[in-house]
């Protein structure tokens, strides 16, 4: 049956995240609060519309085509435009934004490969997303270290692999282990950057943290559904969390340019 309930919930989740972003008007940059009358929401409208198109069309996965690949990748293309809309000077001045844009490009390639996963392209998609996680990890940076967050993510990643291991065979025994390590590392770097104490909280860090966690949920659902047992409404869960994760990670690339202007004036 057509999963109307999960699909509507998925669309509603993405819409709620987009509206929340549109209403957010204050950011904290460096060590001092800076109020910015600025909304990123309107720039995300094409992404939201493309996401709705994907869920409304709901093209069958049993008959992969270039059209279905385009519809699946369209929201990610819109996130490219979202970052490019901030200007080439912005991308040139922020290496983290460039790395996230590159990660989105590899994500789109991974999405396209996974359209034909039953034809033997699952590993190709896995490789594209592995590169994406490396780029995102580099964008989030290695400071602060946050050993506690690293230990928690390591424990969660190890538990996930132990749950999947009995169902894995052949090259996937090693490939899944490497992939879990990479996405776990990416999640660690995103979570480590979120400092809720010492007056260092920022919207972009929170966005990266939430995006990384949703990405992990999406990929874990893929793994359980593919290797272990069918997950009810798996496609709706996977794509809703995936699109929301990519949107939040793209948002994390948006730096507080007003703070740079203030520093130059002082």
Short mmCIF file of N, CA and C in Angstrom, two decimals, residues 166-233:
data_model
loop_
_atom_site.label_atom_id
_atom_site.label_comp_id
_atom_site.label_asym_id
_atom_site.label_seq_id
_atom_site.Cartn_x
_atom_site.Cartn_y
_atom_site.Cartn_z
N UNK A 166 26.55 -10.23 12.36
CA UNK A 166 26.05 -11.58 12.02
C UNK A 166 25.38 -11.67 10.66
N UNK A 167 24.95 -10.55 10.12
CA UNK A 167 24.23 -10.55 8.84
C UNK A 167 25.14 -10.21 7.66
N UNK A 168 26.39 -9.86 7.94
CA UNK A 168 27.31 -9.46 6.88
C UNK A 168 28.11 -10.64 6.39
N UNK A 169 28.51 -10.57 5.12
CA UNK A 169 29.34 -11.63 4.55
C UNK A 169 30.20 -11.05 3.43
N UNK A 170 31.28 -11.73 3.12
CA UNK A 170 32.15 -11.30 2.04
C UNK A 170 32.76 -9.93 2.30
N UNK A 171 32.95 -9.15 1.23
CA UNK A 171 33.57 -7.83 1.37
C UNK A 171 32.81 -6.87 2.29
N UNK A 172 31.50 -7.08 2.42
CA UNK A 172 30.71 -6.17 3.25
C UNK A 172 31.11 -6.25 4.73
N UNK A 173 31.70 -7.35 5.13
CA UNK A 173 32.16 -7.46 6.51
C UNK A 173 33.16 -6.36 6.83
N UNK A 174 34.01 -6.03 5.84
CA UNK A 174 35.02 -5.00 6.05
C UNK A 174 34.54 -3.62 5.59
N UNK A 175 33.81 -3.60 4.48
CA UNK A 175 33.36 -2.32 3.95
C UNK A 175 32.42 -1.61 4.92
N UNK A 176 31.51 -2.34 5.51
CA UNK A 176 30.58 -1.74 6.47
C UNK A 176 31.32 -1.25 7.70
N UNK A 177 32.34 -1.99 8.13
CA UNK A 177 33.13 -1.57 9.29
C UNK A 177 33.83 -0.25 9.02
N UNK A 178 34.43 -0.13 7.84
CA UNK A 178 35.13 1.11 7.48
C UNK A 178 34.13 2.26 7.37
N UNK A 179 32.98 1.98 6.77
CA UNK A 179 31.98 3.04 6.59
C UNK A 179 31.45 3.52 7.94
N UNK A 180 31.19 2.59 8.85
CA UNK A 180 30.70 2.97 10.17
C UNK A 180 31.75 3.81 10.89
N UNK A 181 33.03 3.45 10.72
CA UNK A 181 34.10 4.22 11.34
C UNK A 181 34.13 5.64 10.79
N UNK A 182 33.93 5.79 9.49
CA UNK A 182 33.98 7.12 8.86
C UNK A 182 32.80 7.99 9.28
N UNK A 183 31.60 7.41 9.25
CA UNK A 183 30.45 8.23 9.63
C UNK A 183 30.45 8.50 11.13
N UNK A 184 30.99 7.56 11.90
CA UNK A 184 31.13 7.81 13.33
C UNK A 184 32.11 8.93 13.62
N UNK A 185 33.20 8.95 12.86
CA UNK A 185 34.18 10.02 13.02
C UNK A 185 33.57 11.36 12.65
N UNK A 186 32.80 11.38 11.57
CA UNK A 186 32.12 12.61 11.15
C UNK A 186 31.17 13.09 12.24
N UNK A 187 30.40 12.13 12.81
CA UNK A 187 29.48 12.49 13.88
C UNK A 187 30.20 13.04 15.10
N UNK A 188 31.35 12.44 15.43
CA UNK A 188 32.14 12.92 16.56
C UNK A 188 32.60 14.35 16.37
N UNK A 189 33.11 14.65 15.15
CA UNK A 189 33.62 16.00 14.91
C UNK A 189 32.48 17.02 14.93
N UNK A 190 31.30 16.62 14.48
CA UNK A 190 30.16 17.55 14.52
C UNK A 190 29.70 17.78 15.95
N UNK A 191 29.61 16.71 16.73
CA UNK A 191 29.15 16.83 18.11
C UNK A 191 30.19 17.56 18.96
N UNK A 192 31.47 17.28 18.71
CA UNK A 192 32.54 17.90 19.49
C UNK A 192 32.54 19.41 19.35
N UNK A 193 32.12 19.89 18.18
CA UNK A 193 32.11 21.34 17.95
C UNK A 193 31.01 22.07 18.68
N UNK A 194 30.01 21.32 19.17
CA UNK A 194 28.88 21.96 19.87
C UNK A 194 29.25 22.12 21.34
N UNK A 195 29.55 23.34 21.73
CA UNK A 195 29.92 23.64 23.10
C UNK A 195 28.79 24.43 23.76
N UNK A 196 28.10 23.77 24.66
CA UNK A 196 26.93 24.39 25.30
C UNK A 196 27.32 25.20 26.54
N UNK A 197 28.59 25.16 26.89
CA UNK A 197 29.06 25.90 28.07
C UNK A 197 30.05 26.97 27.64
N UNK A 198 30.46 27.77 28.56
CA UNK A 198 31.47 28.81 28.33
C UNK A 198 31.07 29.84 27.29
N UNK A 199 29.74 29.97 27.07
CA UNK A 199 29.24 31.01 26.18
C UNK A 199 29.74 30.85 24.75
N UNK A 200 29.93 29.59 24.30
CA UNK A 200 30.47 29.34 22.97
C UNK A 200 29.44 28.72 22.02
N UNK A 201 28.16 28.73 22.42
CA UNK A 201 27.13 28.11 21.61
C UNK A 201 26.87 28.90 20.33
N UNK A 202 26.71 28.21 19.21
CA UNK A 202 26.35 28.86 17.95
C UNK A 202 25.30 28.01 17.23
N UNK A 203 24.50 28.68 16.43
CA UNK A 203 23.47 27.99 15.64
C UNK A 203 24.11 27.05 14.63
N UNK A 204 25.20 27.47 14.00
CA UNK A 204 25.82 26.64 12.97
C UNK A 204 26.36 25.34 13.56
N UNK A 205 26.92 25.38 14.77
CA UNK A 205 27.43 24.17 15.41
C UNK A 205 26.28 23.22 15.78
N UNK A 206 25.18 23.79 16.27
CA UNK A 206 24.02 22.97 16.59
C UNK A 206 23.46 22.32 15.34
N UNK A 207 23.43 23.08 14.25
CA UNK A 207 22.94 22.57 12.98
C UNK A 207 23.79 21.40 12.50
N UNK A 208 25.12 21.53 12.60
CA UNK A 208 26.03 20.46 12.19
C UNK A 208 25.81 19.22 13.04
N UNK A 209 25.64 19.41 14.34
CA UNK A 209 25.44 18.29 15.26
C UNK A 209 24.16 17.53 14.94
N UNK A 210 23.05 18.25 14.78
CA UNK A 210 21.77 17.61 14.47
C UNK A 210 21.82 16.92 13.11
N UNK A 211 22.46 17.59 12.14
CA UNK A 211 22.57 17.01 10.81
C UNK A 211 23.36 15.71 10.82
N UNK A 212 24.47 15.68 11.54
CA UNK A 212 25.29 14.47 11.62
C UNK A 212 24.52 13.32 12.26
N UNK A 213 23.78 13.62 13.33
CA UNK A 213 23.02 12.56 14.01
C UNK A 213 21.91 12.01 13.11
N UNK A 214 21.23 12.90 12.37
CA UNK A 214 20.19 12.43 11.46
C UNK A 214 20.79 11.59 10.32
N UNK A 215 21.98 11.98 9.86
CA UNK A 215 22.67 11.22 8.81
C UNK A 215 22.97 9.81 9.31
N UNK A 216 23.39 9.70 10.56
CA UNK A 216 23.70 8.39 11.14
C UNK A 216 22.43 7.55 11.26
N UNK A 217 21.33 8.16 11.64
CA UNK A 217 20.05 7.44 11.73
C UNK A 217 19.63 6.93 10.36
N UNK A 218 19.78 7.78 9.35
CA UNK A 218 19.41 7.41 7.98
C UNK A 218 20.23 6.22 7.49
N UNK A 219 21.55 6.30 7.68
CA UNK A 219 22.42 5.22 7.19
C UNK A 219 22.25 3.93 7.98
N UNK A 220 21.98 4.05 9.28
CA UNK A 220 21.74 2.85 10.07
C UNK A 220 20.46 2.15 9.60
N UNK A 221 19.45 2.94 9.27
CA UNK A 221 18.20 2.36 8.76
C UNK A 221 18.44 1.65 7.43
N UNK A 222 19.28 2.25 6.57
CA UNK A 222 19.64 1.60 5.31
C UNK A 222 20.30 0.26 5.57
N UNK A 223 21.26 0.24 6.49
CA UNK A 223 22.02 -0.98 6.77
C UNK A 223 21.13 -2.07 7.35
N UNK A 224 20.29 -1.72 8.31
CA UNK A 224 19.40 -2.71 8.92
C UNK A 224 18.42 -3.25 7.88
N UNK A 225 17.87 -2.36 7.05
CA UNK A 225 16.90 -2.77 6.04
C UNK A 225 17.54 -3.65 4.97
N UNK A 226 18.79 -3.36 4.62
CA UNK A 226 19.45 -4.12 3.54
C UNK A 226 20.03 -5.44 4.02
N UNK A 227 20.65 -5.42 5.20
CA UNK A 227 21.39 -6.60 5.63
C UNK A 227 20.67 -7.45 6.68
N UNK A 228 19.79 -6.85 7.47
CA UNK A 228 19.20 -7.57 8.60
C UNK A 228 17.77 -8.02 8.33
N UNK A 229 16.86 -7.08 8.34
CA UNK A 229 15.44 -7.40 8.17
C UNK A 229 14.73 -6.17 7.63
N UNK A 230 13.58 -6.35 6.97
CA UNK A 230 12.86 -5.20 6.41
C UNK A 230 12.38 -4.27 7.52
N UNK A 231 12.64 -3.00 7.35
CA UNK A 231 12.19 -1.98 8.30
C UNK A 231 10.90 -1.37 7.75
N UNK A 232 9.82 -1.38 8.52
CA UNK A 232 8.56 -0.80 8.02
C UNK A 232 8.75 0.66 7.61
N UNK A 233 8.25 0.98 6.43
CA UNK A 233 8.32 2.34 5.90
C UNK A 233 9.78 2.84 5.86
#
